[in-house]
Amino acid sequence: MPGPSRPLAALPFGGAILIAIACAVAGALAEAAGRTAPPPSATPEDATRMNSVAESYVKLVLAVGQHDANYVDAFYGPAAWKQAADAAGKRPLPELRAEAQALLAALAALAPAGTAAPALSGAAAPAPAGRHLDRSASAAAPTKPAAGAAPAGGRDGEDSEAELLRLRRRYLERQLSALAAHVEALMGARKSFDEESRALYDAVAPTYDAAHFQAILDRVERLVPGAGPLATRIEAYRRRFVIPPERVDGVFRAAIAECRRRTADHVALPPGESFEVEYVKDKPWSAYNWYQGDYHSLIQVNTDLPIYIDRALDLAGHEGYPGHHVYNALLEQHLVRGHGWVELTVYPLFSPQSLIAEGTANFGVEVVFPGAERVAFERRVLYPEAGLDPARAATYDRLQELLRELSYAGNEAARGYLDGKLAREAAQAWLVRYALMSPERAAQRMRFIDTYRSYVINYNYGLDLVRRYIEARGGTARHPERRWREFARLISSPRLPSDLR
């Protein structure tokens, strides 16, 4: 639950959730679960069994959530299901794993000939081919059309019903497989960093050594010359770009409003969508989106540490438009309400869905503010709102571009620490040296790694996978409309990392 916070008044572009509407939606979801229309190639019995597996999956996620408070990131399905899970309490973990196995077997019986459900823990998946691409999917990814070509199946920018059904089954398979792996971890099983990320997130991030990051640091050194350790100089330089606490609210409002305006120009947002912002403290993360259902989110921003001016658009785009808030709202609109797919009413955090959620949220910042448009808006609107000197915006933006290239340094700190190759103090020192974090931010990141472990790959590797997928389909920076269409298509579908490769 939220810590001590200073609530931000409801934003002008939406209203709060009405309890009556939420109850009506929950009832409609329960009713819709039994009436999903099967595609022409499926029998009514197949559709009924798929819906039964989906309902059982949701209830199983809620049951696992009784053992791990961080597991259920969002749930807006029938309230009776959550009440039943709470009443049952902590069911035996072996029982939960056996239930996941039974559901995977049920899905395998529905699979087309020659297609098998994935191994429970991902251990049987082949090793990644090549340095930058993990090919651990149990079945081949769909063939990508040539750049600029219309997507296969339905109309341009839409998936056919047959494709959605295929994606639905694979979604349930991969999510259930990750659930079983997480239950095994709760039972005491431990995997390496890469094994864990493959089992939970359907992906393995590339590995980089110290020399890779040192080459980037050498470029940063030329941009911020001087005496003393580079991390100390960077921290001193960046202090000039801290948003004064009394101005954070106004800066965020301006950033959110522009991100929403630009997103709405390209994506049909659900009617009445909205979110609230709260400022909190004592969290291991910098911000968090808690999706509430009914197209509404609660976004919490951690103010433990100073907030730099570049974080305004990062957080507005990542947590809000076109990031987490829009992703969850479109899934609710198109798949939960549009198709009656109850499995999307629950979001287990330690699952392949998280790589898509974080990857699209990070890439969404580039989509909504491409190229030089970002620094132009920051200089014209956000710097004055924050009381900072706009003349410094361009230089600071160049520094931030270089610092973003260091993002994988956080993965290496986590990999070494969780694999037992780096002590906690050494991992924190790595973050200071190679990620150029202040000691305070490095300590906060270690708290994050302690809590979320290999989840860290979802931000940078997720971004890279999403960017490659969309650009391979013609959604390049030179074709912004196509980029928006492919982005909207991705965040309106149940695609998982295996489907991006």
XYZ file of C-alpha atoms in Angstrom:
501
model
C 0.000 0.000 0.000
C 1.114 3.628 -0.465
C 3.518 5.041 2.069
C 3.261 8.598 3.463
C 2.285 10.679 0.469
C 1.180 14.047 -0.764
C -1.710 13.347 -3.174
C -1.932 15.286 -6.400
C -5.430 16.465 -7.206
C -7.168 14.478 -9.940
C -5.775 15.434 -13.311
C -8.063 17.474 -15.559
C -8.391 14.815 -18.251
C -10.316 12.179 -16.284
C -12.428 11.333 -13.266
C -12.124 8.903 -10.369
C -13.404 5.330 -10.403
C -16.994 5.004 -9.336
C -17.629 1.986 -7.162
C -20.829 1.224 -8.982
C -19.036 1.158 -12.342
C -16.298 -1.070 -10.970
C -18.846 -3.534 -9.647
C -20.724 -3.526 -12.933
C -17.516 -4.147 -14.875
C -16.565 -7.009 -12.544
C -19.938 -8.617 -13.078
C -19.702 -8.165 -16.819
C -16.257 -9.791 -16.833
C -17.529 -12.855 -15.006
C -20.411 -13.153 -17.426
C -18.170 -12.540 -20.472
C -15.789 -15.328 -19.460
C -18.339 -17.891 -20.514
C -19.438 -16.373 -23.784
C -16.239 -15.720 -25.751
C -17.103 -16.486 -29.361
C -14.793 -19.159 -30.807
C -13.088 -18.526 -34.139
C -14.348 -20.534 -37.097
C -11.567 -23.127 -36.712
C -12.308 -23.853 -33.039
C -15.069 -25.990 -31.614
C -17.370 -24.651 -28.891
C -15.788 -27.200 -26.553
C -12.310 -25.779 -27.272
C -13.491 -22.257 -26.512
C -15.131 -23.388 -23.281
C -11.981 -25.220 -22.172
C -9.786 -22.214 -23.016
C -12.025 -19.965 -20.938
C -11.928 -22.488 -18.104
C -8.119 -22.555 -18.167
C -8.073 -18.741 -18.220
C -10.321 -18.499 -15.162
C -8.264 -21.109 -13.304
C -5.077 -19.219 -14.204
C -6.405 -16.001 -12.673
C -7.399 -17.777 -9.479
C -4.017 -19.505 -9.338
C -2.180 -16.167 -9.658
C -4.239 -14.830 -6.756
C -3.381 -17.936 -4.733
C 0.361 -17.460 -5.350
C -0.081 -13.841 -4.309
C -0.946 -15.067 -0.817
C 2.688 -16.206 -0.515
C 4.326 -13.134 -2.115
C 2.943 -9.640 -1.583
C 4.821 -8.324 -4.651
C 3.457 -10.935 -7.051
C 0.012 -9.597 -7.967
C 0.698 -6.220 -9.530
C -2.916 -5.616 -10.577
C -6.276 -7.356 -10.384
C -9.618 -5.974 -11.492
C -11.618 -9.139 -12.127
C -14.560 -10.429 -10.089
C -14.132 -9.415 -6.463
C -15.412 -12.822 -5.306
C -12.278 -14.463 -6.753
C -9.985 -12.274 -4.651
C -12.158 -12.806 -1.591
C -11.962 -16.582 -2.087
C -8.156 -16.435 -2.388
C -7.921 -14.368 0.785
C -10.206 -16.763 2.621
C -8.168 -19.794 1.514
C -4.941 -18.191 2.734
C -1.597 -19.793 1.920
C -2.299 -23.027 0.102
C 0.634 -25.497 -0.013
C 3.163 -24.490 -2.661
C 3.498 -28.012 -4.122
C -0.267 -27.978 -4.644
C -0.035 -24.697 -6.556
C 2.757 -26.021 -8.746
C 0.781 -29.191 -9.488
C -2.183 -27.035 -10.493
C 0.023 -25.080 -12.899
C 1.206 -28.378 -14.410
C -2.384 -29.536 -14.858
C -3.345 -26.288 -16.603
C -0.347 -26.531 -18.926
C -1.381 -30.070 -19.796
C -4.892 -28.849 -20.556
C -3.467 -26.191 -22.882
C -1.244 -28.762 -24.602
C -4.348 -30.790 -25.396
C -5.767 -27.741 -27.181
C -2.568 -27.001 -29.119
C -2.315 -27.614 -32.862
C -0.535 -30.808 -33.887
C 3.224 -30.589 -33.480
C 3.134 -27.719 -30.993
C 4.042 -28.505 -27.401
C 3.624 -26.480 -24.235
C 6.915 -25.063 -22.902
C 8.945 -26.668 -20.147
C 7.800 -25.498 -16.727
C 11.010 -23.775 -15.646
C 12.409 -22.953 -19.071
C 15.349 -25.294 -18.461
C 14.702 -27.249 -21.659
C 14.794 -24.150 -23.839
C 17.800 -23.898 -26.160
C 20.668 -21.611 -25.241
C 20.533 -18.111 -26.733
C 21.916 -17.877 -30.245
C 24.273 -14.947 -30.587
C 25.281 -12.300 -28.093
C 22.355 -9.952 -28.274
C 19.376 -12.217 -28.867
C 17.865 -14.946 -26.710
C 15.959 -17.576 -28.687
C 14.526 -19.525 -25.785
C 10.958 -19.775 -27.120
C 9.561 -23.279 -27.315
C 8.068 -22.614 -30.735
C 9.244 -20.463 -33.623
C 8.238 -16.812 -33.566
C 5.855 -15.682 -36.283
C 7.465 -14.582 -39.522
C 7.886 -10.814 -39.660
C 6.668 -8.957 -42.745
C 9.055 -6.799 -44.708
C 9.580 -3.280 -43.421
C 6.707 -1.068 -44.442
C 4.401 -3.974 -45.257
C 0.956 -4.225 -43.688
C 0.713 -6.693 -40.795
C -0.570 -10.146 -41.700
C -4.098 -11.110 -40.729
C -6.619 -8.327 -40.241
C -6.609 -4.728 -41.322
C -3.406 -2.692 -41.190
C -2.476 -2.287 -37.534
C -4.869 -4.995 -36.328
C -4.551 -8.718 -35.610
C -6.914 -11.253 -37.133
C -9.111 -13.311 -34.812
C -7.112 -16.430 -35.659
C -3.832 -14.685 -34.755
C -5.288 -13.405 -31.491
C -6.420 -16.907 -30.560
C -2.916 -18.270 -31.249
C -1.397 -15.484 -29.162
C -3.890 -16.124 -26.389
C -2.903 -19.771 -26.007
C 0.818 -18.929 -26.069
C 0.223 -16.154 -23.534
C -1.405 -18.575 -21.115
C 1.359 -21.153 -21.676
C 4.204 -18.748 -21.004
C 2.502 -17.043 -18.063
C 1.694 -20.396 -16.434
C 5.238 -21.633 -17.019
C 6.627 -18.514 -15.315
C 4.145 -18.929 -12.469
C 5.393 -22.480 -11.875
C 8.997 -21.221 -11.900
C 8.148 -18.540 -9.346
C 6.435 -21.103 -7.117
C 9.583 -23.225 -7.337
C 11.600 -20.193 -6.194
C 9.216 -19.693 -3.270
C 9.830 -23.359 -2.423
C 13.554 -22.593 -2.181
C 14.853 -23.425 -5.671
C 17.522 -21.050 -6.943
C 18.595 -20.480 -10.531
C 21.376 -18.400 -11.974
C 20.519 -14.854 -13.025
C 20.146 -15.867 -16.681
C 18.222 -19.049 -15.907
C 15.839 -17.082 -13.725
C 15.230 -14.388 -16.329
C 14.567 -17.025 -18.998
C 12.102 -18.855 -16.737
C 10.275 -15.751 -15.515
C 10.588 -13.252 -18.371
C 11.090 -15.435 -21.442
C 14.389 -13.695 -22.233
C 18.098 -13.570 -21.420
C 19.844 -10.208 -21.609
C 23.274 -9.838 -23.261
C 26.378 -9.774 -21.073
C 28.885 -6.896 -21.170
C 32.256 -6.643 -19.492
C 33.908 -3.698 -17.753
C 35.777 -2.703 -20.936
C 32.460 -2.098 -22.731
C 31.340 0.386 -20.089
C 34.775 1.974 -19.763
C 34.661 2.927 -23.444
C 31.408 4.801 -22.775
C 32.842 6.388 -19.636
C 35.771 7.699 -21.681
C 33.282 9.552 -23.889
C 31.499 10.930 -20.803
C 34.878 12.068 -19.457
C 35.375 14.268 -22.507
C 31.960 15.848 -22.022
C 32.467 16.574 -18.296
C 36.221 17.150 -17.845
C 37.801 18.019 -14.527
C 39.568 16.640 -11.465
C 38.359 13.952 -9.106
C 36.363 10.751 -9.701
C 34.056 10.903 -12.711
C 31.007 9.775 -10.714
C 31.547 12.631 -8.257
C 31.857 15.158 -11.092
C 28.736 13.839 -12.793
C 26.755 14.063 -9.576
C 27.919 17.649 -8.992
C 27.049 18.602 -12.580
C 23.618 16.978 -12.442
C 22.703 18.837 -9.242
C 22.202 21.898 -11.439
C 19.258 20.074 -13.040
C 17.344 19.019 -9.932
C 13.705 20.108 -9.908
C 13.067 22.105 -6.706
C 10.633 20.118 -4.529
C 8.031 22.894 -4.583
C 8.030 22.831 -8.408
C 7.842 19.041 -8.957
C 4.039 19.063 -9.104
C 3.852 21.733 -11.806
C 6.612 20.143 -13.902
C 4.935 16.737 -13.803
C 1.570 18.203 -14.725
C 3.094 19.891 -17.771
C 4.942 16.713 -18.814
C 1.873 14.484 -18.363
C -0.418 16.844 -20.252
C 1.890 16.975 -23.279
C 2.503 13.225 -23.288
C -1.231 12.634 -23.215
C -1.931 15.168 -25.974
C 0.644 13.598 -28.270
C -0.514 10.048 -27.508
C -4.164 10.916 -28.107
C -3.240 12.271 -31.544
C -2.228 8.727 -32.588
C -3.953 6.262 -30.259
C -7.684 6.032 -29.579
C -7.680 6.164 -25.789
C -10.561 4.486 -23.917
C -13.329 6.896 -22.912
C -12.941 8.327 -19.429
C -9.415 6.980 -18.866
C -7.560 8.773 -16.083
C -4.978 8.479 -13.375
C -3.961 10.063 -10.091
C -0.430 10.832 -8.912
C 0.847 10.495 -5.364
C 4.260 11.393 -4.009
C 5.666 8.792 -1.613
C 8.857 7.945 0.255
C 10.846 4.923 1.442
C 10.414 2.779 -1.688
C 12.985 0.717 -3.618
C 11.719 2.130 -6.945
C 11.558 5.640 -8.428
C 7.923 5.382 -9.596
C 5.159 2.779 -9.839
C 1.910 2.432 -11.774
C -0.846 0.583 -9.936
C -3.560 -0.185 -12.477
C -7.001 -0.151 -10.868
C -9.222 -1.282 -13.735
C -11.996 0.747 -15.367
C -9.251 2.584 -17.324
C -7.849 4.154 -14.155
C -4.346 4.080 -12.613
C -2.661 5.261 -9.450
C 0.881 6.436 -10.157
C 3.245 6.857 -7.224
C 6.456 8.884 -7.515
C 9.202 8.295 -4.946
C 10.722 11.515 -3.595
C 13.408 9.921 -1.415
C 16.087 11.306 -3.749
C 16.262 14.504 -5.827
C 14.332 14.357 -9.106
C 16.211 15.553 -12.175
C 14.525 17.467 -14.981
C 14.925 14.603 -17.488
C 12.897 12.319 -15.219
C 9.764 14.391 -15.808
C 9.205 13.135 -19.366
C 10.671 9.719 -18.518
C 8.111 9.143 -15.780
C 5.203 10.828 -17.570
C 5.784 8.694 -20.657
C 6.787 5.466 -18.927
C 4.148 5.354 -16.200
C 1.430 7.243 -18.068
C 1.193 8.080 -21.787
C 1.864 5.987 -23.814
C 3.378 3.651 -21.189
C 1.921 1.507 -18.415
C -1.379 3.340 -18.037
C -2.193 3.167 -21.744
C -0.913 -0.431 -22.060
C -3.193 -1.660 -19.292
C -6.164 0.409 -20.442
C -5.936 -0.886 -24.022
C -5.641 -4.489 -22.848
C -8.746 -3.973 -20.744
C -10.624 -2.335 -23.617
C -9.689 -4.712 -26.438
C -9.150 -8.073 -24.755
C -11.025 -8.035 -21.446
C -14.120 -6.128 -22.520
C -13.870 -6.739 -26.255
C -13.208 -10.497 -26.097
C -14.080 -11.487 -22.540
C -10.548 -12.730 -21.796
C -10.455 -12.786 -18.001
C -6.764 -13.747 -17.874
C -5.862 -10.119 -18.582
C -7.670 -8.913 -15.438
C -4.687 -10.068 -13.380
C -1.057 -9.060 -13.828
C 1.566 -11.231 -12.107
C 4.671 -9.110 -11.801
C 7.239 -11.907 -12.158
C 6.115 -13.017 -15.614
C 6.918 -12.501 -19.317
C 4.248 -9.796 -19.479
C 6.539 -7.553 -17.448
C 9.201 -7.443 -20.152
C 6.571 -6.246 -22.618
C 5.167 -3.763 -20.103
C 8.545 -2.244 -19.216
C 9.986 -2.452 -22.727
C 7.015 -0.713 -24.351
C 6.892 1.879 -21.562
C 10.547 2.796 -22.115
C 10.258 2.750 -25.901
C 7.061 4.757 -25.614
C 9.076 7.730 -24.341
C 10.999 7.695 -27.651
C 7.788 7.293 -29.640
C 5.995 10.191 -27.986
C 9.047 12.499 -28.094
C 11.210 11.439 -31.063
C 14.657 12.869 -31.712
C 15.194 16.542 -30.986
C 11.530 17.112 -30.079
C 12.218 16.022 -26.522
C 14.926 18.525 -25.641
C 13.025 21.243 -27.526
C 9.955 20.720 -25.312
C 12.047 20.478 -22.160
C 13.847 23.707 -23.003
C 10.665 25.580 -23.965
C 8.301 24.339 -21.231
C 9.807 22.196 -18.495
C 13.004 24.117 -17.741
C 11.125 27.406 -17.160
C 8.480 25.554 -15.112
C 11.260 24.115 -12.943
C 13.075 27.452 -12.673
C 16.148 26.039 -14.444
C 18.292 27.657 -17.125
C 17.044 26.539 -20.584
C 20.401 27.412 -22.134
C 21.888 24.337 -20.493
C 19.300 21.924 -21.897
C 21.194 20.792 -25.008
C 24.426 19.941 -23.170
C 22.550 18.093 -20.447
C 20.603 16.142 -23.071
C 23.862 14.979 -24.708
C 25.091 13.776 -21.321
C 21.842 11.903 -20.706
C 22.147 10.138 -24.061
C 25.547 8.815 -23.027
C 24.354 7.834 -19.551
C 21.531 5.809 -21.083
C 24.170 3.701 -22.839
C 25.341 2.657 -19.375
C 21.988 1.121 -18.442
C 23.233 -2.454 -18.870
C 25.787 -1.808 -16.109
C 22.907 -2.275 -13.686
C 22.241 -5.712 -15.144
C 25.873 -6.711 -14.618
C 25.791 -5.576 -10.990
C 22.639 -7.634 -10.445
C 23.975 -10.657 -12.339
C 27.239 -10.710 -10.374
C 25.518 -10.111 -7.044
C 22.731 -12.669 -7.483
C 25.119 -15.274 -8.919
C 27.340 -14.904 -5.855
C 30.286 -13.457 -7.767
C 30.039 -9.970 -6.227
C 29.488 -9.109 -2.587
C 26.780 -6.529 -1.941
C 29.358 -3.778 -1.328
C 31.191 -4.677 -4.537
C 27.979 -4.627 -6.568
C 27.103 -1.220 -5.160
C 30.597 0.048 -5.966
C 30.188 -1.285 -9.547
C 27.017 0.815 -9.894
C 28.855 3.919 -8.718
C 31.810 3.343 -11.044
C 30.201 1.993 -14.195
C 26.609 3.271 -14.007
C 27.753 6.624 -12.567
C 25.193 6.494 -9.787
C 25.608 8.450 -6.596
C 26.193 6.229 -3.537
C 22.615 6.989 -2.451
C 21.117 5.932 -5.783
C 23.324 2.858 -5.902
C 22.051 1.862 -2.458
C 18.469 2.330 -3.639
C 19.182 0.191 -6.712
C 20.560 -2.580 -4.514
C 17.311 -2.515 -2.542
C 15.497 -2.916 -5.858
C 17.712 -5.856 -6.852
C 17.155 -7.516 -3.475
C 13.387 -7.258 -3.993
C 12.944 -7.824 -7.729
C 16.132 -9.722 -8.703
C 16.447 -10.377 -12.468
C 13.473 -8.092 -13.176
C 16.087 -5.439 -14.023
C 16.492 -6.820 -17.569
C 12.953 -5.823 -18.467
C 13.818 -2.122 -18.704
C 16.821 -2.109 -21.046
C 16.613 -5.464 -22.827
C 12.848 -5.069 -23.023
C 13.354 -1.682 -24.668
C 15.808 -3.151 -27.178
C 13.525 -6.068 -28.086
C 10.494 -3.807 -28.522
C 12.426 -1.296 -30.630
C 13.783 -4.030 -32.916
C 10.359 -5.608 -33.308
C 8.615 -2.360 -34.218
C 11.373 -1.143 -36.524
C 11.457 -4.518 -38.317
C 7.776 -3.947 -39.103
C 8.450 -0.547 -40.645
C 7.942 1.530 -37.499
C 11.155 3.520 -37.769
C 11.794 7.109 -36.722
C 11.482 8.078 -40.413
C 7.931 6.663 -40.492
C 6.321 8.008 -37.309
C 2.746 7.106 -38.245
C 3.738 3.518 -38.917
C 5.697 3.529 -35.666
C 2.647 4.624 -33.712
C 0.427 2.007 -35.423
C 2.819 -0.835 -34.629
C 3.291 0.421 -31.092
C -0.471 0.616 -30.486
C -0.920 -2.828 -32.013
C 1.692 -4.313 -29.692
C 0.273 -2.821 -26.492
C -3.259 -3.887 -27.461
C -2.263 -7.546 -27.833
C -1.205 -10.424 -25.543
C 2.241 -10.668 -27.176
C 5.136 -11.830 -25.024
C 8.927 -11.737 -25.568
C 8.951 -14.961 -27.637
C 6.561 -13.289 -30.067
C 8.992 -10.399 -30.649
C 11.824 -12.583 -31.935
